Short mmCIF file of C-alpha atoms in Angstrom, two decimals:
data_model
loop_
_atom_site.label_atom_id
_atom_site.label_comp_id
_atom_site.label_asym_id
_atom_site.label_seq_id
_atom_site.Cartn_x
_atom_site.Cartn_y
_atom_site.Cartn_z
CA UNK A 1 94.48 249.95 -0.46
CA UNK A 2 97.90 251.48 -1.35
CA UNK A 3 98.24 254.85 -2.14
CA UNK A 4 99.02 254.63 -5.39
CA UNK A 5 95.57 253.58 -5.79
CA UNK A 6 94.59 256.71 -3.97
CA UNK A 7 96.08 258.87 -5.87
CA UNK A 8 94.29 257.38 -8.80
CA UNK A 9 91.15 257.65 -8.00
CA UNK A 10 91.60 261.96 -6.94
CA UNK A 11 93.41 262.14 -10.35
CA UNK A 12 90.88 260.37 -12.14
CA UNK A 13 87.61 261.38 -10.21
CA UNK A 14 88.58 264.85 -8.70
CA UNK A 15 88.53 265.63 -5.30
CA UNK A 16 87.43 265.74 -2.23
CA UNK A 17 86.02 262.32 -2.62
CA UNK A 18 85.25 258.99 -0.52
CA UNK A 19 86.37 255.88 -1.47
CA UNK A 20 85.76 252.63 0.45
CA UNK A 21 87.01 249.33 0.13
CA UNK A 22 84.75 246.47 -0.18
CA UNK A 23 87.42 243.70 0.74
CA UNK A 24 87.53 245.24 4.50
CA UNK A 25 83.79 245.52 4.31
CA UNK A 26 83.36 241.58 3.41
CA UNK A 27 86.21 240.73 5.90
CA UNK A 28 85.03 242.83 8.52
CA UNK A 29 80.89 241.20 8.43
CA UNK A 30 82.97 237.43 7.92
CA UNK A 31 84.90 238.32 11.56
CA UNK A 32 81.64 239.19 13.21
CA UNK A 33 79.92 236.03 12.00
CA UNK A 34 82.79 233.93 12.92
CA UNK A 35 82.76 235.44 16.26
CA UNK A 36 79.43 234.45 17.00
CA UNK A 37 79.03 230.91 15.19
CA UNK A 38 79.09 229.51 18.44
CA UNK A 39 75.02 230.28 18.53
CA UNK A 40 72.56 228.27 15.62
CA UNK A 41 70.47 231.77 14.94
CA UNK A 42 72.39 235.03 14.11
CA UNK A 43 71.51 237.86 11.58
CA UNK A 44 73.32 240.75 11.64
CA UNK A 45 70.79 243.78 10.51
CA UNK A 46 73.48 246.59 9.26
CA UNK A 47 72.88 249.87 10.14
CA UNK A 48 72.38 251.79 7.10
CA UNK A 49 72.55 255.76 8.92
CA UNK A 50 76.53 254.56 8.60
CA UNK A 51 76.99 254.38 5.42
CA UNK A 52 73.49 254.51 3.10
CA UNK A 53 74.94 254.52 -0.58
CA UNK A 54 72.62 252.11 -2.25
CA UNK A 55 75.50 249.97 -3.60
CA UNK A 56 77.15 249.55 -0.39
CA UNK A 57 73.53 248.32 0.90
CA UNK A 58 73.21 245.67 -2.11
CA UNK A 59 76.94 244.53 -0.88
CA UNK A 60 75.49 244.06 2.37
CA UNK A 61 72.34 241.96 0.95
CA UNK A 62 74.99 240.00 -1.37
CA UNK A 63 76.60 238.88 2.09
CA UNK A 64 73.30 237.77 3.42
CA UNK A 65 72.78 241.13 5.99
CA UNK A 66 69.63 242.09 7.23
CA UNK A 67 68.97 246.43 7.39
CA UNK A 68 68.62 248.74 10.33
CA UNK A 69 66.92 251.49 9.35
CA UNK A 70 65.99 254.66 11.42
CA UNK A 71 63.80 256.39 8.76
CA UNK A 72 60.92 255.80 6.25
CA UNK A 73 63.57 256.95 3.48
CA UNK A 74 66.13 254.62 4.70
CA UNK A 75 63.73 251.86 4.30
CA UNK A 76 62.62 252.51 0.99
CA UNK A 77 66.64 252.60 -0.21
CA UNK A 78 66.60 249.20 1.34
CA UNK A 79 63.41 248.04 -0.61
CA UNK A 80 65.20 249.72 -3.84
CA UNK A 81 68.66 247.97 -3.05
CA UNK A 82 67.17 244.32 -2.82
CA UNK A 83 66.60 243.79 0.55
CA UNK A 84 63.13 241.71 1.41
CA UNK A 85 60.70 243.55 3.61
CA UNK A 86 60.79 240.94 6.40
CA UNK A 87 65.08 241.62 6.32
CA UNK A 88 64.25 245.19 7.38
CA UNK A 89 63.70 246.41 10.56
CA UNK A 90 62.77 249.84 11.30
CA UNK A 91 64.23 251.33 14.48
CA UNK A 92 63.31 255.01 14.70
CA UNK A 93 63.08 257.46 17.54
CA UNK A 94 60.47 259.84 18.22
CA UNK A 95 58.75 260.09 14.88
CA UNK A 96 54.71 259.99 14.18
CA UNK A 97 52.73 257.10 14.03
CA UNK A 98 51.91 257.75 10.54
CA UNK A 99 55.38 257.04 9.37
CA UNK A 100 55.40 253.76 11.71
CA UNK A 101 52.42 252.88 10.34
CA UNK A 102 53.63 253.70 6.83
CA UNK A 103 56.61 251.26 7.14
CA UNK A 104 54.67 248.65 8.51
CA UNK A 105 52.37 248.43 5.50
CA UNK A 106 55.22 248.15 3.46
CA UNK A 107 56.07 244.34 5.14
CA UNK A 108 59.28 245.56 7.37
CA UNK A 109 59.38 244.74 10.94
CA UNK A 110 58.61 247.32 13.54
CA UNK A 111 60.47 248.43 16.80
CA UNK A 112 58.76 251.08 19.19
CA UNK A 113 60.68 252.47 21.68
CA UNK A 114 58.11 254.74 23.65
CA UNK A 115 55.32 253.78 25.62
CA UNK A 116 52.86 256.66 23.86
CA UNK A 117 53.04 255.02 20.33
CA UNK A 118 53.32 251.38 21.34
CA UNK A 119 49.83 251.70 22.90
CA UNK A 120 48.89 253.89 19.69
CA UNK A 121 49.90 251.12 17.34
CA UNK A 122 48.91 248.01 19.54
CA UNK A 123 45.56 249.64 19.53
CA UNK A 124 45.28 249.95 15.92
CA UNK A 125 47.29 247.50 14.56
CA UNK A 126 47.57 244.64 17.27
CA UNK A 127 48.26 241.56 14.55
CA UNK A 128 51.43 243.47 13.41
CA UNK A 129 54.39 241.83 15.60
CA UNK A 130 55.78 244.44 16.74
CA UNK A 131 59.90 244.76 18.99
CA UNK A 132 60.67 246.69 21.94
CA UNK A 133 63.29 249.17 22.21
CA UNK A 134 64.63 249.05 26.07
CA UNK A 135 66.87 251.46 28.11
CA UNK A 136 68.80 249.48 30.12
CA UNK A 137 70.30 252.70 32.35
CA UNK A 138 73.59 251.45 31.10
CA UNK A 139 76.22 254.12 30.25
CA UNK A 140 78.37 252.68 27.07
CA UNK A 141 81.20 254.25 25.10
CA UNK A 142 83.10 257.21 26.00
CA UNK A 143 81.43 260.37 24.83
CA UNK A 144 78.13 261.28 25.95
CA UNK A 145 76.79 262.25 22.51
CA UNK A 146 77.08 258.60 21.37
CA UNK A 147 76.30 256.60 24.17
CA UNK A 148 72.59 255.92 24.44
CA UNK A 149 71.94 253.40 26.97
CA UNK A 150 72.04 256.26 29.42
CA UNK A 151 69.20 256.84 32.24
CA UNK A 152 68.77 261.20 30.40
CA UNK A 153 68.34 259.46 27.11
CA UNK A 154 66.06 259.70 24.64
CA UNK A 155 66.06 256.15 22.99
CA UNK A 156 64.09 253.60 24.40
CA UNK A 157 61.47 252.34 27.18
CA UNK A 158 63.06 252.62 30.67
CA UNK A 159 63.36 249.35 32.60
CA UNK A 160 61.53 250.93 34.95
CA UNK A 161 58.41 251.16 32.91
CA UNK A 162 58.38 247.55 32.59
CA UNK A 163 55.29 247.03 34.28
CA UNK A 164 53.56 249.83 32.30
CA UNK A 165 54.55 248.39 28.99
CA UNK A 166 53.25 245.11 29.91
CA UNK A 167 49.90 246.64 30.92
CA UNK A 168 49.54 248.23 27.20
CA UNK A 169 50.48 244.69 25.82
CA UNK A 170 47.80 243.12 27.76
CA UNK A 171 45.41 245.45 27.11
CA UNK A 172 45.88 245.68 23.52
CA UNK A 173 46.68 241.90 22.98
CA UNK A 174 49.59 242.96 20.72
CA UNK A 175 52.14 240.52 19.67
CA UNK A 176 55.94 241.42 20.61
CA UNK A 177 58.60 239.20 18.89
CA UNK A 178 61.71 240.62 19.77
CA UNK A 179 63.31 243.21 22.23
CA UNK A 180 65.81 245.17 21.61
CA UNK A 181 68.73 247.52 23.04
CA UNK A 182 71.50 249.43 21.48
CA UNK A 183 73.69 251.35 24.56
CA UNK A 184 75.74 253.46 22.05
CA UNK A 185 79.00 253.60 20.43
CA UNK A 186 82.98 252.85 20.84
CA UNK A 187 82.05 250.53 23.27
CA UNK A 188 85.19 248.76 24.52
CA UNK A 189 84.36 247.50 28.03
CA UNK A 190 82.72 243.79 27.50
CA UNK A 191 81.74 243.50 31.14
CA UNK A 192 79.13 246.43 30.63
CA UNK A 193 77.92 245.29 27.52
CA UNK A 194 77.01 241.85 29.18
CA UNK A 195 75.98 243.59 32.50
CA UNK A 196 73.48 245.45 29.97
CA UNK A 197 73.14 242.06 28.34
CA UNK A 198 72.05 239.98 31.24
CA UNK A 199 68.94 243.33 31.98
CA UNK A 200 67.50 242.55 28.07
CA UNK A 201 67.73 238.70 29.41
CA UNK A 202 65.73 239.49 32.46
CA UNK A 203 62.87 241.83 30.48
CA UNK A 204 62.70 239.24 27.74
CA UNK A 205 61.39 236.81 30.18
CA UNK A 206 57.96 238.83 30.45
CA UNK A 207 57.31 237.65 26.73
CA UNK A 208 56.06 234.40 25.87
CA UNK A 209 56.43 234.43 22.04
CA UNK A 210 60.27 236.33 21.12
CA UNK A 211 61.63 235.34 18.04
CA UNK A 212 65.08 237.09 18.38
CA UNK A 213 66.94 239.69 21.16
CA UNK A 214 68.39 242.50 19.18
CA UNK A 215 71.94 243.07 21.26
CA UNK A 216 72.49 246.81 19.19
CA UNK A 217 75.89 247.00 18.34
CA UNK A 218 78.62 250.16 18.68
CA UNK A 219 81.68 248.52 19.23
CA UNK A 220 85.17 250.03 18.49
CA UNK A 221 87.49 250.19 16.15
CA UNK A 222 90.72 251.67 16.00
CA UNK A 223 91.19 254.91 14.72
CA UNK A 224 94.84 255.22 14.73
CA UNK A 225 98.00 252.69 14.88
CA UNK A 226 98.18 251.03 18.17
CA UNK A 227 94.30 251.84 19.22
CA UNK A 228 92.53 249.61 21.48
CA UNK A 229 89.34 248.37 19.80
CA UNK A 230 86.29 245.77 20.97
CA UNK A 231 87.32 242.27 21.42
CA UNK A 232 84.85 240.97 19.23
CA UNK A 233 86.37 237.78 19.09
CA UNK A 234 85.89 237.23 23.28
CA UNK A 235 82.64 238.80 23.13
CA UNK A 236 81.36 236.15 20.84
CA UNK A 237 82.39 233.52 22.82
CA UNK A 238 80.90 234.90 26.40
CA UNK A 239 77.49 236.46 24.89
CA UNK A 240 77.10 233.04 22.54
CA UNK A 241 77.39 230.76 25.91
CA UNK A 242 74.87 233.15 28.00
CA UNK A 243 72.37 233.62 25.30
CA UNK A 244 72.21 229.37 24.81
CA UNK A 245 71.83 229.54 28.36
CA UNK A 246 68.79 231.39 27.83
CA UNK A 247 67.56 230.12 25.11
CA UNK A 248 67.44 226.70 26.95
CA UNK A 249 66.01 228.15 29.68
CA UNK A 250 63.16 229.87 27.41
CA UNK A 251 62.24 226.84 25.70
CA UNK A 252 62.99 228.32 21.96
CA UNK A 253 65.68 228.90 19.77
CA UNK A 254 65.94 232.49 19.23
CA UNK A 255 67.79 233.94 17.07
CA UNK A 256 70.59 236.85 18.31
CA UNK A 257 70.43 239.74 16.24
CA UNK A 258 72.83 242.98 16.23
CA UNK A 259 72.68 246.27 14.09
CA UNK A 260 76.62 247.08 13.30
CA UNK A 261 76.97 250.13 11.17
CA UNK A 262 80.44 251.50 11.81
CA UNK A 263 82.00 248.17 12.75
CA UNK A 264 81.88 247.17 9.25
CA UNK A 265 82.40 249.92 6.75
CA UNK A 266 84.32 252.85 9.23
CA UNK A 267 87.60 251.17 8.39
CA UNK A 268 86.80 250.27 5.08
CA UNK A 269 86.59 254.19 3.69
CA UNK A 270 88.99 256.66 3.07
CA UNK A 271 88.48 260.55 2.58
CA UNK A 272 90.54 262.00 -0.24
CA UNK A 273 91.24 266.06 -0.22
CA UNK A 274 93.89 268.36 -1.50
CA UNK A 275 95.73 270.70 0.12
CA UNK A 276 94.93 274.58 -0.90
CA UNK A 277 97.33 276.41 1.11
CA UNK A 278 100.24 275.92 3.71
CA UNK A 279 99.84 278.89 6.02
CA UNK A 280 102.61 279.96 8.54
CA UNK A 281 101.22 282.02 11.30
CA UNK A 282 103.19 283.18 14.70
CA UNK A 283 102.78 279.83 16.78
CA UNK A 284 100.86 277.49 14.00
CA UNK A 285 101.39 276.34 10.37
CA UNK A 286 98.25 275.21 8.40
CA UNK A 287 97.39 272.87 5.97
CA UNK A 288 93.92 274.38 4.48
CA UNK A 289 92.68 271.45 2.46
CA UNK A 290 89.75 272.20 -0.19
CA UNK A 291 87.10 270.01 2.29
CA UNK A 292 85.38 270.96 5.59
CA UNK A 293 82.76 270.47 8.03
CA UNK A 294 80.62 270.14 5.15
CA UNK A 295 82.26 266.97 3.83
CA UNK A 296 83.53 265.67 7.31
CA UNK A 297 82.01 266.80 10.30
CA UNK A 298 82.78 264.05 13.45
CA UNK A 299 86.32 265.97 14.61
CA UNK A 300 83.82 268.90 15.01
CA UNK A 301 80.70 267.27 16.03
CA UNK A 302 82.18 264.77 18.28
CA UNK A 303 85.70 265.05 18.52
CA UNK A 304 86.50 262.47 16.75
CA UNK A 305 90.32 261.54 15.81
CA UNK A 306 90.87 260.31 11.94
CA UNK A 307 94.24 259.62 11.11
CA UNK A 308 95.48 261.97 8.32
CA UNK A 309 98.25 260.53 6.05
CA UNK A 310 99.94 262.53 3.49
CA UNK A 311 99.97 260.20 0.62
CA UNK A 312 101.61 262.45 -1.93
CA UNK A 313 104.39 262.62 0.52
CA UNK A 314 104.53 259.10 2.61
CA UNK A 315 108.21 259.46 3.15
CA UNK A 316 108.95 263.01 3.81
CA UNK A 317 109.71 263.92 7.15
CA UNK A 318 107.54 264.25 10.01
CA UNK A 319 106.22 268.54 10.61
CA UNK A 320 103.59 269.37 12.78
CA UNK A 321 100.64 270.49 11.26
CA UNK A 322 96.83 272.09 11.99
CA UNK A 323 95.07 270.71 9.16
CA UNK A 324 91.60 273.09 8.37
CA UNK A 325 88.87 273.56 6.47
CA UNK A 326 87.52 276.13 3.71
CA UNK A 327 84.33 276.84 5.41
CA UNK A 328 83.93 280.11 6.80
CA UNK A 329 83.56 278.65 10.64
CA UNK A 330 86.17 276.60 12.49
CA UNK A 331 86.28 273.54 11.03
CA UNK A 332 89.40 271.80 12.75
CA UNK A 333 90.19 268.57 11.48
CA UNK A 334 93.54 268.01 13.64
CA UNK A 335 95.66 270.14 15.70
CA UNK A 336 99.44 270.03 15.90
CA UNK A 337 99.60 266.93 14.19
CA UNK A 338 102.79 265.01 13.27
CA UNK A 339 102.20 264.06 9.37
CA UNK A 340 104.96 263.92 6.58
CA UNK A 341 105.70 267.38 4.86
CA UNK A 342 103.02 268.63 3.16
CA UNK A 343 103.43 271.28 0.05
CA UNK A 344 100.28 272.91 -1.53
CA UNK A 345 98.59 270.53 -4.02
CA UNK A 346 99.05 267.18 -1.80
CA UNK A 347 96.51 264.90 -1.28
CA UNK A 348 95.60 263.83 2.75
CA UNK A 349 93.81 260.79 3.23
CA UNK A 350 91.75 260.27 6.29
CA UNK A 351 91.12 257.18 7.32
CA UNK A 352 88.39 255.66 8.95
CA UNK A 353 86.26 257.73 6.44
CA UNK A 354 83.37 254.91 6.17
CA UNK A 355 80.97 255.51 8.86
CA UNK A 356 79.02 258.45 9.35
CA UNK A 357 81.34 261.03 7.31
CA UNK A 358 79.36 261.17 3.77
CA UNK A 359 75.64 260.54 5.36
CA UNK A 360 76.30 263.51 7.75
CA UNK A 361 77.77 266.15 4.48
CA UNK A 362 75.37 269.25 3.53
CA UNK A 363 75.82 271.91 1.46
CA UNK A 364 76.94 274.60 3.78
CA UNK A 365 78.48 277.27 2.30
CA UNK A 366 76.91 276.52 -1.15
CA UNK A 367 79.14 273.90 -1.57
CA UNK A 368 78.86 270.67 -3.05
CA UNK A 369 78.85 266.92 -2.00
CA UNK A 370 81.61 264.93 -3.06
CA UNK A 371 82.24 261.75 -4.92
CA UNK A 372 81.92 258.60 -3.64
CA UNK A 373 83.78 255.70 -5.16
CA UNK A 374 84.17 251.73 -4.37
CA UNK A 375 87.11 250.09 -4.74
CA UNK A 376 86.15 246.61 -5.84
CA UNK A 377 87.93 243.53 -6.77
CA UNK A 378 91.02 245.93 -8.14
CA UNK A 379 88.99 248.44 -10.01
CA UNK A 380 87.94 252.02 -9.12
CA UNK A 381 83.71 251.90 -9.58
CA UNK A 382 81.63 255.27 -9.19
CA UNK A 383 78.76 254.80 -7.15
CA UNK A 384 77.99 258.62 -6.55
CA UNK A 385 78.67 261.81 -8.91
CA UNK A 386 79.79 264.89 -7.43
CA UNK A 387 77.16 267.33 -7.02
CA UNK A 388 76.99 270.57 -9.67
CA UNK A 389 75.84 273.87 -9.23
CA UNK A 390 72.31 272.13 -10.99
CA UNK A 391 72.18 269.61 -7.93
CA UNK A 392 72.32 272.99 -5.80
CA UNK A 393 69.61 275.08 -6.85
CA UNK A 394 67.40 271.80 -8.03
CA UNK A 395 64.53 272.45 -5.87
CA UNK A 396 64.82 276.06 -4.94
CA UNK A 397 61.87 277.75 -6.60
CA UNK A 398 63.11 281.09 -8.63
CA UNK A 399 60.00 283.48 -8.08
CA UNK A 400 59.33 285.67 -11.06
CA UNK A 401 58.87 289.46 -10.56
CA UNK A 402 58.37 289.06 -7.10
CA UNK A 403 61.26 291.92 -6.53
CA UNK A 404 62.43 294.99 -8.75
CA UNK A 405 65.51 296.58 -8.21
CA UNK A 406 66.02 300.46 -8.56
CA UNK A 407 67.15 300.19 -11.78
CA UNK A 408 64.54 297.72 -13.25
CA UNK A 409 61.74 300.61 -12.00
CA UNK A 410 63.49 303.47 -13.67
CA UNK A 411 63.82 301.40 -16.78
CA UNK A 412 59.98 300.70 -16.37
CA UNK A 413 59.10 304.52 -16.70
#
């Protein structure tokens, strides 16, 4: 997108707002396909936690993805966006059987990943097919709060419990299609992800009737100019020859699944917000844009580097800047930062906005969720209003005479 366009879209919509790009999104899911063509069965399930906007999920149903969903709610936005129940699966972590049990009825497929429930629901429910969520003890990606495969984490049935698991399946007579892994995120090593590759291989042998290995997903992309990101296209290529291999060596033709989420719509988004004040202190000067953790939260959460582009300014020269928040907390989106002068009333654009940056907003502070706009085919759609003061106080119950102030008493006598 240029920034003309940008600047647009704030003028026309108001900001802070999102805006993602549905070209990158198509071209993004078309270089993942490609990459894997090399096997005859491959459906990509897209992680909806990443981006949930129900218009981005019928764009992803248009291209012929499958869902990912980690709650009850996401699945019912998938049910409401077009998806069929059997393109759904439902991949959560640690909540009750009821709300398993509530998905299944509703036709989606099920993945357990902990031994307490899986006996629960093979016990009750043992026609369901039901897929396996497996830790491989694999350490993925470089931060610690997105990397899952881990041997302390909470996702998943250690490989070590592989003979327990297979006692509960015997017992209950349950039916397991698939099994499934996800190691974490910004994974850029592709020897680990096949070393954690070739462990789901070795447990899927223990099951007679898979239809499909779910590989997860979390590969990297690059967050700034110059930034190293997976090599999908090489992946492809050495996963797609190993898993024929097995295949052939199974006796079926399974299909290879994977759950991307930020691979396809981080890139595509871009976080609009204007600059409130330019602050000069004794060592730092600040930008103070009318956004915070509220709207944007991974710099804080995880430490996350977005590029930050003054677009109201793309050829002024280079300052360094701290660019904050309006929250009453730290909310650091950069420090020291080289970006083109910036004057009060510019509009920054963050990039790599798509992926986890609107699903993980609140209203902290009592302020309200932004926009969210799609830039399609040329043309600036709204797929999300900005929240009012209405939208705030919505469900907050106003209790009647349940206090009386001082005055209100005297006035009573």
């Amino acid at each position: 997108m240029k920034h003309t366009d940008l600047l647009s879209i704030a003028k026309q919509y108001g900001d802070p707002i999102y805006v993602y790009d549905s070209e990158k999104i198509i071209a993004q899911y078309k270089r993942l396909t490609n990459a894997f063509k090399g096997v005859q069965k491959l459906k990509l399930n897209y992680a909806a936690k990443a981006l949930s906007n129900i218009t981005i999920l019928k764009l992803m149903n248009s291209l012929g993805s499958g869902l990912d969903t980690v709650s009850i709610q996401e699945v019912k936005l998938g049910l409401l966006a077009g998806f069929q129940p059997e393109a759904i699966i439902f991949t959560p972590n640690g909540v009750s059987l009821e709300e398993i049990e509530e998905a299944a009825a509703l036709g989606v497929r099920i993945n357990i990943d902990n031994l307490s429930v899986l006996e629960q629901f093979g016990s009750k429910h043992p026609d369901i097919p039901v897929c396996i969520r497996i830790n491989p003890h694999v350490m993925a990606g470089g931060n610690s709060n997105i990397s899952v495969g881990h041997i302390d984490s909470k996702f998943g049935i250690s490989i070590h419990q592989i003979p327990h698991l297979l006692r509960i399946v015997e017992l209950t007579k349950m039916n397991i299609n698939g099994i499934h892994m996800h190691t974490g995120s910004d994974i850029l090593d592709i020897d680990v992800f096949l070393y954690a590759s070739e462990i789901l291989f070795e447990t899927a042998k223990n099951f007679k009737n898979l239809d499909f290995i779910d590989f997860g997903s979390g590969f990297k992309v690059p967050y700034k100019a110059g930034d190293i990101e997976t090599n999908i296209e090489e992946l492809g290529k050495k996963l797609s020859t190993r898993f024929n291999e097995f295949c052939a060596a199974y006796g079926k033709e399974l299909t290879l699944a994977f759950e991307p989420g930020k691979f396809l719509v981080s890139e595509a988004g871009h976080f609009l917000a204007k600059v409130n004040v330019v602050k000069q202190t004794t060592s730092t000067v600040f930008a103070s844009v009318d956004s915070g953790f509220n709207h944007f939260i991974r710099p804080m959460l995880y430490g996350a580097s977005h590029q930050i582009e003054n677009i109201s300014n793309p050829k002024g020269r280079e300052r360094y800047y701290s660019v904050v928040g309006y929250i009453c907390e730290t909310d650091t989106f950069a420090n020291n930062r080289r970006i083109n002068e910036i004057s009060e009333g510019d509009i920054l654009c963050f990039k790599n906005a798509g992926a986890y940056c609107f699903t993980m907003t609140s209203n902290y502070n009592s302020r309200y969720r932004p926009a969210e706009v799609l830039w399609h085919k040329g043309k600036a759609i709204l797929i999300r209003e900005r929240e009012t003061f209405d939208d705030l106080i919505k469900n907050q119950v106003d209790v009647k005479d349940l206090f009386t102030t001082k005055k209100e008493k005297a006035t009573a006598k």
